[in-house]
Amino acid sequence: MGLKLEQVVPWGRSLLEYTQMFDLTQTDLQLRILDCGGGPASFNAEMTRQGYSVLSCDPVYQFSRDEIQRRIEETYPVIIQQVEVNQHCYVWREIQSPEHLGQVRMAAMRQFLEDFPPGKHQGRYRTHALPVLPFATRQFDLALCSHLLFTYSDHLSLDFHLDSIRELLPSCH
Ligand SMILES: C[S@@+](CC[C@H](N)C(=O)[O-])C[C@H]1O[C@@H](n2cnc3c(N)ncnc32)[C@H](O)[C@@H]1O
């Protein structure tokens, strides 16, 4: 996987945000979940702490915790500055301001960074990239993919999207 760290802009969401985005019910949370393109989200960390089953995959997991942390520290002020300049383009509701957004994202990414070394050792964080994943058919009950597909449509082709969805579907029931 020829990914370079300087191409990575780490930005991660929390379990609460995943739950609201995907409208996850208590029953959904009990399923065997794949978080594809999980990046530095704290979904896996928080779910594992509560006894649920999540496997996250992302090409960024080839890097070490320290490398990802350094990249977060480099890119964080740049992203927040861009959000401040473009704040009129966002709906500020649960998250009330660029500063609040920064706090919420950093809280999630800190949890990820703490969980990443043990989680990688336990096989909960795996270095794989769409559109080809190594998972068995029906290895999971639910595949989630947050802020990857349909988010970077300028860079990721229609074929990439179709191949990725075809890859994700048989991995679940
Ligand atoms: C904006 S982040 C979203 C992280 C997390 N899902 C969230 O919502 O907080 C997008 C993630 O997709 C990952 N990614 C990029 N290309 C990918 C691919 N081909 N397959 C899987 N993940 C990929 C990136 O490394 C990055 O961590």
Coordinates of C-alpha atoms and ligand atoms in Angstrom, one line a residue:
M1 CA 0.0 0.0 0.0
G2 CA 1.9 3.0 -1.2
L3 CA 0.3 5.5 1.1
K4 CA 2.5 8.4 2.3
L5 CA 1.9 9.9 5.7
E6 CA 1.9 13.4 4.3
Q7 CA -1.1 12.4 2.2
V8 CA -3.1 11.6 5.3
V9 CA -5.3 14.1 7.0
P10 CA -6.5 12.3 10.2
W11 CA -9.9 13.4 11.5
G12 CA -11.9 11.1 13.7
R13 CA -15.4 10.9 15.1
S14 CA -16.9 9.4 18.3
L15 CA -19.2 6.5 19.1
L16 CA -22.0 9.1 19.7
E17 CA -21.5 10.6 16.3
Y18 CA -21.4 7.2 14.6
T19 CA -24.6 6.2 16.5
Q20 CA -26.4 9.4 15.4
M21 CA -25.1 9.3 11.8
F22 CA -26.0 5.6 11.2
D23 CA -29.0 5.7 13.5
L24 CA -27.6 2.6 15.3
T25 CA -29.9 0.9 17.7
Q26 CA -28.9 -1.0 20.8
T27 CA -29.5 -4.2 18.7
D28 CA -27.2 -2.9 16.0
L29 CA -24.4 -2.3 18.5
Q30 CA -24.5 -5.9 19.5
L31 CA -23.7 -7.1 15.9
R32 CA -20.2 -8.0 14.6
I33 CA -19.3 -4.7 13.0
L34 CA -16.7 -3.8 10.4
D35 CA -15.7 -0.1 10.5
C36 CA -14.2 0.4 7.0
G37 CA -12.0 3.5 6.7
G38 CA -12.2 3.8 10.5
G39 CA -9.2 6.1 10.6
P40 CA -8.6 7.9 14.0
A41 CA -12.3 7.6 15.1
S42 CA -12.9 6.5 18.7
F43 CA -15.8 4.2 17.6
N44 CA -13.7 1.0 18.0
A45 CA -12.1 2.1 21.3
E46 CA -15.4 3.1 22.9
M47 CA -17.3 0.1 21.6
T48 CA -14.6 -2.4 22.7
R49 CA -14.6 -0.7 26.2
Q50 CA -18.3 -1.4 26.4
G51 CA -17.8 -5.1 25.4
Y52 CA -19.0 -4.9 21.8
S53 CA -17.3 -6.3 18.7
V54 CA -15.7 -4.0 16.1
L55 CA -12.9 -4.5 13.6
S56 CA -11.6 -1.4 11.9
C57 CA -9.6 -1.4 8.7
D58 CA -7.8 1.6 7.1
P59 CA -4.6 2.0 5.1
V60 CA -3.5 4.6 7.8
Y61 CA -3.1 1.7 10.3
Q62 CA 0.2 0.8 8.6
F63 CA 1.7 3.8 10.5
S64 CA 2.7 3.8 14.2
R65 CA 0.7 5.5 16.9
D66 CA 3.5 8.2 17.2
E67 CA 3.5 8.8 13.4
I68 CA -0.3 9.2 13.4
Q69 CA -0.2 11.5 16.4
R70 CA 2.5 13.7 14.8
R71 CA 0.4 13.9 11.7
I72 CA -2.7 14.9 13.8
E73 CA -0.7 17.7 15.5
E74 CA 0.5 18.9 12.1
T75 CA -2.8 19.0 10.3
Y76 CA -5.2 19.9 13.2
P77 CA -4.5 23.7 13.2
V78 CA -4.7 23.8 9.3
I79 CA -8.2 22.1 9.3
I80 CA -9.6 24.2 12.1
Q81 CA -8.4 27.4 10.3
Q82 CA -10.1 26.2 7.1
V83 CA -13.3 25.5 9.0
E84 CA -13.2 29.0 10.6
V85 CA -12.8 30.6 7.2
N86 CA -15.7 28.6 5.8
Q87 CA -17.9 28.4 8.9
H88 CA -20.9 29.9 7.0
C89 CA -20.9 26.6 4.9
Y90 CA -21.6 24.4 8.0
V91 CA -24.7 23.8 10.1
W92 CA -23.8 24.5 13.7
R93 CA -26.2 22.6 15.9
E94 CA -24.9 19.8 18.2
I95 CA -21.4 21.2 17.4
Q96 CA -21.6 24.9 18.0
S97 CA -18.4 26.4 16.7
P98 CA -15.1 25.6 15.1
E99 CA -13.5 25.6 18.5
H100 CA -16.1 23.1 19.8
L101 CA -15.5 21.0 16.7
G102 CA -11.8 20.9 17.5
Q103 CA -12.5 19.8 21.1
V104 CA -14.9 17.0 20.0
R105 CA -12.5 15.7 17.3
M106 CA -9.4 15.8 19.5
A107 CA -11.3 14.0 22.3
A108 CA -12.2 11.2 19.9
M109 CA -8.7 11.1 18.3
R110 CA -7.0 10.9 21.8
Q111 CA -9.1 7.9 22.6
F112 CA -8.1 6.3 19.3
L113 CA -4.4 7.0 19.9
E114 CA -4.6 5.4 23.3
D115 CA -6.4 2.3 22.0
F116 CA -4.5 1.9 18.8
P117 CA -1.4 0.0 20.1
P118 CA -3.3 -2.6 22.1
G119 CA -6.1 -2.7 19.5
K120 CA -3.6 -3.4 16.7
H121 CA -2.0 -6.2 18.7
Q122 CA -5.5 -7.7 19.3
G123 CA -6.3 -7.5 15.6
R124 CA -9.0 -4.9 16.0
Y125 CA -7.2 -2.4 13.7
R126 CA -6.1 -3.9 10.4
T127 CA -4.3 -2.3 7.4
H128 CA -6.6 -2.9 4.5
A129 CA -8.0 -0.6 1.8
L130 CA -11.1 -0.7 -0.4
P131 CA -12.0 -1.8 -2.9
V132 CA -10.3 -5.1 -2.0
L133 CA -10.7 -6.5 1.6
P134 CA -9.5 -9.9 2.8
F135 CA -12.5 -10.8 4.9
A136 CA -14.6 -13.9 4.7
T137 CA -18.2 -13.9 3.4
R138 CA -20.5 -13.1 6.3
Q139 CA -17.6 -12.5 8.7
F140 CA -19.6 -9.4 9.9
D141 CA -23.2 -8.6 10.5
L142 CA -22.9 -4.9 9.7
A143 CA -20.3 -2.9 7.7
L144 CA -20.0 0.9 8.3
C145 CA -18.1 3.4 6.3
S146 CA -18.1 6.9 7.5
H147 CA -16.8 9.9 5.6
L148 CA -15.0 8.0 2.9
L149 CA -17.5 6.8 0.2
F150 CA -19.4 9.8 -1.4
T151 CA -17.2 12.2 0.6
Y152 CA -14.2 12.4 -1.8
S153 CA -16.1 11.9 -5.1
D154 CA -13.7 14.4 -6.8
H155 CA -10.8 12.0 -6.2
L156 CA -12.5 8.5 -6.0
S157 CA -14.1 7.3 -9.2
L158 CA -17.6 5.9 -9.7
D159 CA -16.0 2.5 -10.4
F160 CA -14.1 2.7 -7.0
H161 CA -17.5 3.4 -5.3
L162 CA -19.3 0.5 -7.0
D163 CA -16.4 -1.9 -6.4
S164 CA -16.2 -0.9 -2.8
I165 CA -19.9 -1.4 -2.2
R166 CA -19.8 -4.8 -3.9
E167 CA -16.9 -5.7 -1.7
L168 CA -18.6 -4.6 1.5
L169 CA -22.0 -6.2 0.9
P170 CA -21.0 -9.9 1.0
S171 CA -18.8 -9.3 4.1
C172 CA -22.1 -9.1 6.1
H173 CA -25.4 -11.0 6.2
Ligands
LIG1 C1 -12.3 11.4 6.9 S1 -11.6 9.9 7.5 C2 -13.0 9.2 8.3 C3 -12.5 8.5 9.6 C4 -13.7 7.9 10.3 N1 -14.4 6.9 9.5 C5 -14.6 8.9 10.9 O1 -15.7 9.1 10.3 O2 -14.3 9.6 11.8 C6 -11.5 8.9 6.0 C7 -10.6 7.7 6.3 O3 -10.7 6.8 5.1 C8 -9.4 6.2 5.0 N2 -9.3 5.7 3.6 C9 -8.8 6.3 2.5 N3 -8.8 5.5 1.5 C10 -9.3 4.3 1.9 C11 -9.5 3.1 1.2 N4 -9.3 2.9 -0.1 N5 -10.0 2.1 2.0 C12 -10.3 2.2 3.3 N6 -10.1 3.4 3.9 C13 -9.6 4.4 3.3 C14 -8.5 7.3 5.3 O4 -7.2 6.8 5.7 C15 -9.2 8.0 6.5 O5 -8.8 7.4 7.7

